[in-house]
CSV table of C-alpha atoms and ligand atoms in Angstrom, one decimal:
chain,number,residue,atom,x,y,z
A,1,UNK,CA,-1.8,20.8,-38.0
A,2,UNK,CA,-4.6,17.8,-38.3
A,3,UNK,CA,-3.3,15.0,-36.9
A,4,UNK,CA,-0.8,14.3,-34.2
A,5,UNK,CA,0.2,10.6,-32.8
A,6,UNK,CA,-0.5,10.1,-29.0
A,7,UNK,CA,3.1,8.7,-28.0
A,8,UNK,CA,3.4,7.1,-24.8
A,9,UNK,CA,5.1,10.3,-24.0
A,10,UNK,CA,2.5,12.4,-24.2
A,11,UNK,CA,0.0,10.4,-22.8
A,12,UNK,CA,2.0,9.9,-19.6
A,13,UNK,CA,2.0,13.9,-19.4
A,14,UNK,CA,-1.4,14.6,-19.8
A,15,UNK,CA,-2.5,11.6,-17.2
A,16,UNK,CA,0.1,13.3,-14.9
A,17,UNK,CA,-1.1,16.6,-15.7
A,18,UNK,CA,-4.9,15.8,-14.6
A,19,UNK,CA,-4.3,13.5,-11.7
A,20,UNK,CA,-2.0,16.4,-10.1
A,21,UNK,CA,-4.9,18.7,-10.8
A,22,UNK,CA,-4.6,20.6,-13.5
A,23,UNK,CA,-7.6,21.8,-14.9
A,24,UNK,CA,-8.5,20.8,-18.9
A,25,UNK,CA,-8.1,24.4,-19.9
A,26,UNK,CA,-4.9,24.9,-18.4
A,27,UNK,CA,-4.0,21.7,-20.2
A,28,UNK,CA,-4.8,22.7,-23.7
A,29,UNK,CA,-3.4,25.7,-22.9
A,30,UNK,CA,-0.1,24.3,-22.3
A,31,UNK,CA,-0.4,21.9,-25.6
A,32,UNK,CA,-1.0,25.0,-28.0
A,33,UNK,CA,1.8,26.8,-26.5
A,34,UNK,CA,3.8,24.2,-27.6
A,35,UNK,CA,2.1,24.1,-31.2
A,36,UNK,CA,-0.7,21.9,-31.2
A,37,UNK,CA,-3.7,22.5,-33.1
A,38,UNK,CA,-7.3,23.2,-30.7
A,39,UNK,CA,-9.3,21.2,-31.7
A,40,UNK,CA,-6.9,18.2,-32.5
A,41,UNK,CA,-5.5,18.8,-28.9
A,42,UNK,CA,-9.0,18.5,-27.2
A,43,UNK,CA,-9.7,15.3,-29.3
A,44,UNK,CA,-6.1,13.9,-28.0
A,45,UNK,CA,-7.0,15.1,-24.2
A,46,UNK,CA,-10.8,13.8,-24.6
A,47,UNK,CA,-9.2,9.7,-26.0
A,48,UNK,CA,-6.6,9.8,-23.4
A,49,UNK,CA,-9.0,10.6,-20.3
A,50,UNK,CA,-12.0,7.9,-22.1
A,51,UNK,CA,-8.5,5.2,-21.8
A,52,UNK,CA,-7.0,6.5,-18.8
A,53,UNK,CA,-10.7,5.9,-17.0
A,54,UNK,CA,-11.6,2.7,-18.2
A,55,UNK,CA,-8.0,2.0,-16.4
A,56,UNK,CA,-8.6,3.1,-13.5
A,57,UNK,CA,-12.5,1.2,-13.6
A,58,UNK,CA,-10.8,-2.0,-14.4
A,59,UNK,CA,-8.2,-1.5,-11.6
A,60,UNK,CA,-10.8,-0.6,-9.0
A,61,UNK,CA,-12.8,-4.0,-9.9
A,62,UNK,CA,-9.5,-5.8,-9.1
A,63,UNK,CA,-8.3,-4.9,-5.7
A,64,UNK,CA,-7.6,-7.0,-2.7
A,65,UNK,CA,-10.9,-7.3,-0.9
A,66,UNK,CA,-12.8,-8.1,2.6
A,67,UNK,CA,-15.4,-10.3,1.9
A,68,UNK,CA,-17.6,-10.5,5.3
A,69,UNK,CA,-20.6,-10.0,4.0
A,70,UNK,CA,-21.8,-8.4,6.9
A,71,UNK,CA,-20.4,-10.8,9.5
A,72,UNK,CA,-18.6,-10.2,12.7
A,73,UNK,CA,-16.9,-13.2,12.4
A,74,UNK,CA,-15.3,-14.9,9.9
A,75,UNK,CA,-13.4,-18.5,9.3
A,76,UNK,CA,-10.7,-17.4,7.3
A,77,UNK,CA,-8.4,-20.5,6.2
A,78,UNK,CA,-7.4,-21.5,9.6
A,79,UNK,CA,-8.7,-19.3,12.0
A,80,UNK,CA,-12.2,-17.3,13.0
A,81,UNK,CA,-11.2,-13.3,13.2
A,82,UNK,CA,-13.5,-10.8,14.1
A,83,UNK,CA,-14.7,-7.9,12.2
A,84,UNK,CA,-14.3,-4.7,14.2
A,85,UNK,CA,-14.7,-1.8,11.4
A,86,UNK,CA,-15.4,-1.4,7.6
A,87,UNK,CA,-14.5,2.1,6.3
A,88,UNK,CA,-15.5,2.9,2.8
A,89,UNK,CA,-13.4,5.2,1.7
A,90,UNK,CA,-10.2,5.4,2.2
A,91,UNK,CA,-10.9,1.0,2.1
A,92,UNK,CA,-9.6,0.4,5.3
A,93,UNK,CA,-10.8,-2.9,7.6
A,94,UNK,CA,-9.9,-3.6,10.9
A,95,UNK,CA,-9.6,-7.3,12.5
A,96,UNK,CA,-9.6,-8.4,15.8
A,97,UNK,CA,-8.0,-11.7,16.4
A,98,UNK,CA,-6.3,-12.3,13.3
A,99,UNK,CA,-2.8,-13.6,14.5
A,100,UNK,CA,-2.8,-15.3,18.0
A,101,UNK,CA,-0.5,-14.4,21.0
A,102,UNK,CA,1.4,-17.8,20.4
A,103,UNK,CA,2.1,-16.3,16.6
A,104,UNK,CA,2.8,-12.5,17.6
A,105,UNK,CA,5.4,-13.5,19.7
A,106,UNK,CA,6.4,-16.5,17.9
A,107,UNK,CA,7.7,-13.5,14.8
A,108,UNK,CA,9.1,-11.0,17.0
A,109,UNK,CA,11.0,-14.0,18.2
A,110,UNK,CA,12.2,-14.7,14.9
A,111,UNK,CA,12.7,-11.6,13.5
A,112,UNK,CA,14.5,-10.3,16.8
A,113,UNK,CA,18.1,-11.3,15.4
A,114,UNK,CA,17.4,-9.8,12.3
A,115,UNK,CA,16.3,-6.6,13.0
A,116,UNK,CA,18.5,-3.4,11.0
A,117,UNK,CA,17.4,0.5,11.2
A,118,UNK,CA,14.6,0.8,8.5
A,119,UNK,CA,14.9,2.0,5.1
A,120,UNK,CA,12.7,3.5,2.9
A,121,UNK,CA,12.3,3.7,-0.8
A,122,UNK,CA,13.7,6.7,-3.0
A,123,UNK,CA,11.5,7.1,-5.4
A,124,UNK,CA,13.5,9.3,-8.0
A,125,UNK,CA,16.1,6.0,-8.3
A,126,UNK,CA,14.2,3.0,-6.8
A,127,UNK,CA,17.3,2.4,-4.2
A,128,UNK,CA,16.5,2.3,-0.9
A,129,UNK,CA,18.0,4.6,1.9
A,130,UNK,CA,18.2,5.4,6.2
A,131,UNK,CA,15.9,8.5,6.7
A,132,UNK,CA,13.9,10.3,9.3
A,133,UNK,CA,10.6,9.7,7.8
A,134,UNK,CA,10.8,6.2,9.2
A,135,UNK,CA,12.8,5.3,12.6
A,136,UNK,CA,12.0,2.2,13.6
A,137,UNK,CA,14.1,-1.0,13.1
A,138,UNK,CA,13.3,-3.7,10.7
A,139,UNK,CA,14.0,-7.2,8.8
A,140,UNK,CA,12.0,-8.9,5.7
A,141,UNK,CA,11.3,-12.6,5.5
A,142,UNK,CA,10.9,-14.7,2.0
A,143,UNK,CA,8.0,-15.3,1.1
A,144,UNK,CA,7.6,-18.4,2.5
A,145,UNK,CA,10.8,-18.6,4.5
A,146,UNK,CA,9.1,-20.4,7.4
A,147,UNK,CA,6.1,-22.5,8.4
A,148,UNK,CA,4.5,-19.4,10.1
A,149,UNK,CA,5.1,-17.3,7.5
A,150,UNK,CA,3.5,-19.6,5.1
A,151,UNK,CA,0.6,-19.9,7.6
A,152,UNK,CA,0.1,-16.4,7.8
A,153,UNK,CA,0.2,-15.6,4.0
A,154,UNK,CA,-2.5,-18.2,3.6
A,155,UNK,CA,-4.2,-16.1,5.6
A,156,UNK,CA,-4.3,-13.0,4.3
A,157,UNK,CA,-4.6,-14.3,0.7
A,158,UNK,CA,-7.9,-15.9,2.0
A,159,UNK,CA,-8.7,-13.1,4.0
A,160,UNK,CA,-8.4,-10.5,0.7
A,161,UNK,CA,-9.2,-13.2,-1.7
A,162,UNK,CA,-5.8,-12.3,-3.5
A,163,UNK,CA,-2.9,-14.8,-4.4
A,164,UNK,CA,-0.3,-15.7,-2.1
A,165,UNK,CA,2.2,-15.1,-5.1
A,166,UNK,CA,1.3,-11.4,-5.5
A,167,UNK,CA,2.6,-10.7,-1.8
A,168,UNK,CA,5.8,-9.3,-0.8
A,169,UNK,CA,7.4,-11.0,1.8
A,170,UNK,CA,5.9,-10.2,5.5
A,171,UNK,CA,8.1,-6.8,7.3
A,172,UNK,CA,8.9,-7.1,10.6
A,173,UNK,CA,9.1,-3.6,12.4
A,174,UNK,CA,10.2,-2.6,15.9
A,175,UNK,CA,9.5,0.8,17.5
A,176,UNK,CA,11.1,1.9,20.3
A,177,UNK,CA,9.9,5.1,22.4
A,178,UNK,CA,10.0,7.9,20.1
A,179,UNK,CA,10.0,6.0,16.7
A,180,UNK,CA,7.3,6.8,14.2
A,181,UNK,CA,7.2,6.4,10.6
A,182,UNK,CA,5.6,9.5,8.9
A,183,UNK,CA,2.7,9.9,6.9
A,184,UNK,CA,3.1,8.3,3.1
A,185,UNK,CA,1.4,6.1,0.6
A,186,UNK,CA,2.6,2.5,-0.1
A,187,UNK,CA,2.0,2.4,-3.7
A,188,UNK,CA,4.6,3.5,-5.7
A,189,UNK,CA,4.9,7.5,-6.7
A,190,UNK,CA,3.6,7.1,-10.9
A,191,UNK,CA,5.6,10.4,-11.5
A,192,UNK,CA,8.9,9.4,-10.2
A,193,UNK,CA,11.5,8.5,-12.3
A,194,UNK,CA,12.6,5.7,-10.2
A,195,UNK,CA,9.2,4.0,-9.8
A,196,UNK,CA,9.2,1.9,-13.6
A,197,UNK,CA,12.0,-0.1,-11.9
A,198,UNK,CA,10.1,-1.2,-9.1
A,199,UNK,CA,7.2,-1.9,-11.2
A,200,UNK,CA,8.8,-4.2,-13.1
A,201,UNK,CA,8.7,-6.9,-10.0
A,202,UNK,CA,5.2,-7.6,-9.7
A,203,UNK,CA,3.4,-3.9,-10.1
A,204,UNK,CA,2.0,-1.2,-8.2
A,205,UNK,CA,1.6,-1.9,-4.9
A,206,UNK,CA,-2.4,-2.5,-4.2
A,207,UNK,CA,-3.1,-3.2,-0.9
A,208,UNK,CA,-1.4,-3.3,2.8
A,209,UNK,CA,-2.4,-5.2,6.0
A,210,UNK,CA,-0.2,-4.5,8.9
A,211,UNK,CA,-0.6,-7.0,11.8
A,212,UNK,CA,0.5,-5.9,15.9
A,213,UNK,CA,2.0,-7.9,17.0
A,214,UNK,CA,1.8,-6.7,21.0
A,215,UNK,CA,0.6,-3.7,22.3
A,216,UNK,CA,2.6,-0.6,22.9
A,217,UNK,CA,2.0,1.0,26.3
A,218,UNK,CA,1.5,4.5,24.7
A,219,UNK,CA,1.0,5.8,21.3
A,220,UNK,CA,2.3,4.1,17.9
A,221,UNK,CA,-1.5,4.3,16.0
A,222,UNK,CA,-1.7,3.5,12.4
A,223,UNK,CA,-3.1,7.1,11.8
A,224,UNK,CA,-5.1,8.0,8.3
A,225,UNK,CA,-5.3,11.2,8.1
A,226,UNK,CA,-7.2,12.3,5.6
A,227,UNK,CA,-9.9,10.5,7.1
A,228,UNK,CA,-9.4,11.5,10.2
A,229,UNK,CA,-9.0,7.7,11.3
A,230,UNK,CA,-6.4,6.3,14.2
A,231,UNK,CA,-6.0,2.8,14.5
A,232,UNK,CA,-4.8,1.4,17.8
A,233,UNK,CA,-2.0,-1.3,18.0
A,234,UNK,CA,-3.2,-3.9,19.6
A,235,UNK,CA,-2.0,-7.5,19.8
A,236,UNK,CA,-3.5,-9.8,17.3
A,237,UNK,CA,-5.1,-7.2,15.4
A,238,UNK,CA,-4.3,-6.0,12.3
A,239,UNK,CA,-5.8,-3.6,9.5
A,240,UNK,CA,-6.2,-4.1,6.2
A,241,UNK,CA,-6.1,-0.7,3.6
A,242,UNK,CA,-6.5,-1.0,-0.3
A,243,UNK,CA,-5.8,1.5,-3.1
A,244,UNK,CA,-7.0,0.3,-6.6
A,245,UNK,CA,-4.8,3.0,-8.1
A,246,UNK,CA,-1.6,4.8,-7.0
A,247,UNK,CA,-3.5,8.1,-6.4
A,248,UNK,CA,-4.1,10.6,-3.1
A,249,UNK,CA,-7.6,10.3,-3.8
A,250,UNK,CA,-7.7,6.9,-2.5
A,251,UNK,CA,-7.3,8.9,0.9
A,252,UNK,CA,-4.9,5.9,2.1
A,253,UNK,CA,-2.4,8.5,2.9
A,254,UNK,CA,-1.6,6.8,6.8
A,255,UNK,CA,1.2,7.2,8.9
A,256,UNK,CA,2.6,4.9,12.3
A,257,UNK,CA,2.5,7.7,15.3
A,258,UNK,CA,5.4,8.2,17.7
A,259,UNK,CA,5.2,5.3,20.4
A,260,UNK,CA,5.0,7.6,23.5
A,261,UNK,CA,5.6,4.4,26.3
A,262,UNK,CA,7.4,1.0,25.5
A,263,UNK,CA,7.9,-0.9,22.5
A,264,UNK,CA,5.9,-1.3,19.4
A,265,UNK,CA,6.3,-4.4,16.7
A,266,UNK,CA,4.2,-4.6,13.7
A,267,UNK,CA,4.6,-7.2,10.9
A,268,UNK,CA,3.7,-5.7,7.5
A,269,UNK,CA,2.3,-7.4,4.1
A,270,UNK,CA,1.9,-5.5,0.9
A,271,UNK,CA,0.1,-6.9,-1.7
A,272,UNK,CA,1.2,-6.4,-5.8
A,273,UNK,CA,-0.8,-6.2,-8.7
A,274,UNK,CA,0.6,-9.6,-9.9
A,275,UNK,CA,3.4,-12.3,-8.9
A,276,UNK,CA,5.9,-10.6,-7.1
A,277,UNK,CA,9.3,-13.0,-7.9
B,1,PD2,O1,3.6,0.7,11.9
B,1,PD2,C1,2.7,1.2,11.4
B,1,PD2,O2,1.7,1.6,12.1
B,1,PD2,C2,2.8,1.6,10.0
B,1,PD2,C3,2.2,2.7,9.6
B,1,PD2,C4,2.3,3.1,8.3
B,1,PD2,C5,3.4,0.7,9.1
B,1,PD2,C6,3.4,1.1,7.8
B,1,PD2,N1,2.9,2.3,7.3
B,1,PD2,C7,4.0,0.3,6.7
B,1,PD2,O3,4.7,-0.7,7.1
B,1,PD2,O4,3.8,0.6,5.5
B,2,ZN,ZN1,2.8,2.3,5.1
């Protein structure tokens, strides 16, 4: 055989293949078991890889981003917040100062009547279910729903330089002693068969800031680790993590750590590729 077409079939299966780590030999190997021809299967492998990179280059020039140019400070839309830590890779920022007291308790105050055990995504059907990975309570606002709300998502689209339209609308979550919510990625598992639904409102997931909103008397970190990185919940600060591309080596695998003393109450923002409505 000469010639074979790349379906989108097969080029989903050979991305998959190499970004789960499978070597290129074991790759051919597998496509002239099932009757391709060598060489035309190293010219199909070779086009798909040249693509699947200049994807992956164009989706790393377009993520959410911190620009502080160095500063420890910055104004961003109606507020100064401070700097604290840059980390390169996994992307991960942390800010002192972003919300104020006034606002922290101002959205547990609003979220408090709301608040319903958490629920994560399953990612082979895209429903959501109750599940030990994640035992903390929680409530979503609109986008929008409320003057604060809109206050703080002009914030963070200034702050990441990314539109207010391509945000999910802000998480409230409460911890209570005990409650942790495991280690996971945000984006969207690419080889689950649930995860085409989900993409279909506004994209992959790109980017996450979650915001504390007081501070827990023990435990309850925002842990990375594959960096090796813990994040402290603190009142007022938040941290700011982006992944160009729904993969492990974006080493944004993080994870909230059991509160060991009191309560803990985070807001969370994901960011989408594009609109989310
Ligand atoms: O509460 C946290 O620290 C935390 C940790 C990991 C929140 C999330 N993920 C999240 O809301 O995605
Ligand atoms: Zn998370």
């Amino acid at each position: 055989m000469s010639e074979q077409a790349i379906t989108p079939e097969l080029r989903q299966w050979l991305v998959q293949q190499a970004e789960s780590g499978h070597s290129g030999d074991a790759i051919l190997s597998a496509m002239k078991a099932s009757g391709w021809d060598e060489v035309v299967a190293n010219r199909a492998l070779e086009q798909v890889m040249v693509e699947r990179l200049a994807e992956i280059q164009l989706a790393m020039s377009k993520v959410p981003e911190v620009a502080s140019n160095g500063a420890s400070r910055m104004w961003v839309h109606d507020k100064h917040v401070n700097v604290l830590v840059q980390i390169r890779h996994p992307r991960v920022v942390v800010l002192g100062d972003f919300l104020s007291l006034a606002e922290c308790e101002e959205l547990r105050a609003l979220a408090r009547p709301r608040m319903e055990r958490s629920q994560t995504v399953v990612h082979a059907t895209g429903d959501s279910e109750v599940n030990d990975v994640r035992t903390s309570q929680g409530m979503f606002f609109q986008r929008g729903e409320n003057e604060l709300c809109q206050r703080i998502e002009a914030r963070i689209a200034a702050l990441v330089n990314w539109p207010v339209e391509n945000g999910e609308g802000i998480q409230v979550l409460r911890y209570a002693p005990g409650a942790e919510y495991k280690p996971h990625f945000d984006y969207f598992d690419p080889g689950q068969p649930g995860t085409a639904a989900v993409l279909k409102r506004g994209g992959q997931r790109v980017g996450t800031v979650v915001m504390y909103l007081n501070t827990p008397d023990g435990g309850g970190a925002t842990t990375f680790p594959d960096a090796g990185v813990d994040v402290h919940a603190v009142a007022g600060q938040a941290v700011f993590f982006a992944y160009g591309i729904p993969h492990p080596d974006t080493r944004t695998l993080h994870g909230g750590a059991p509160v060991k003393q009191g309560e803990k109450w985070v807001a969370t923002k994901w960011l989408r590729e594009r609109a989310f409505e």
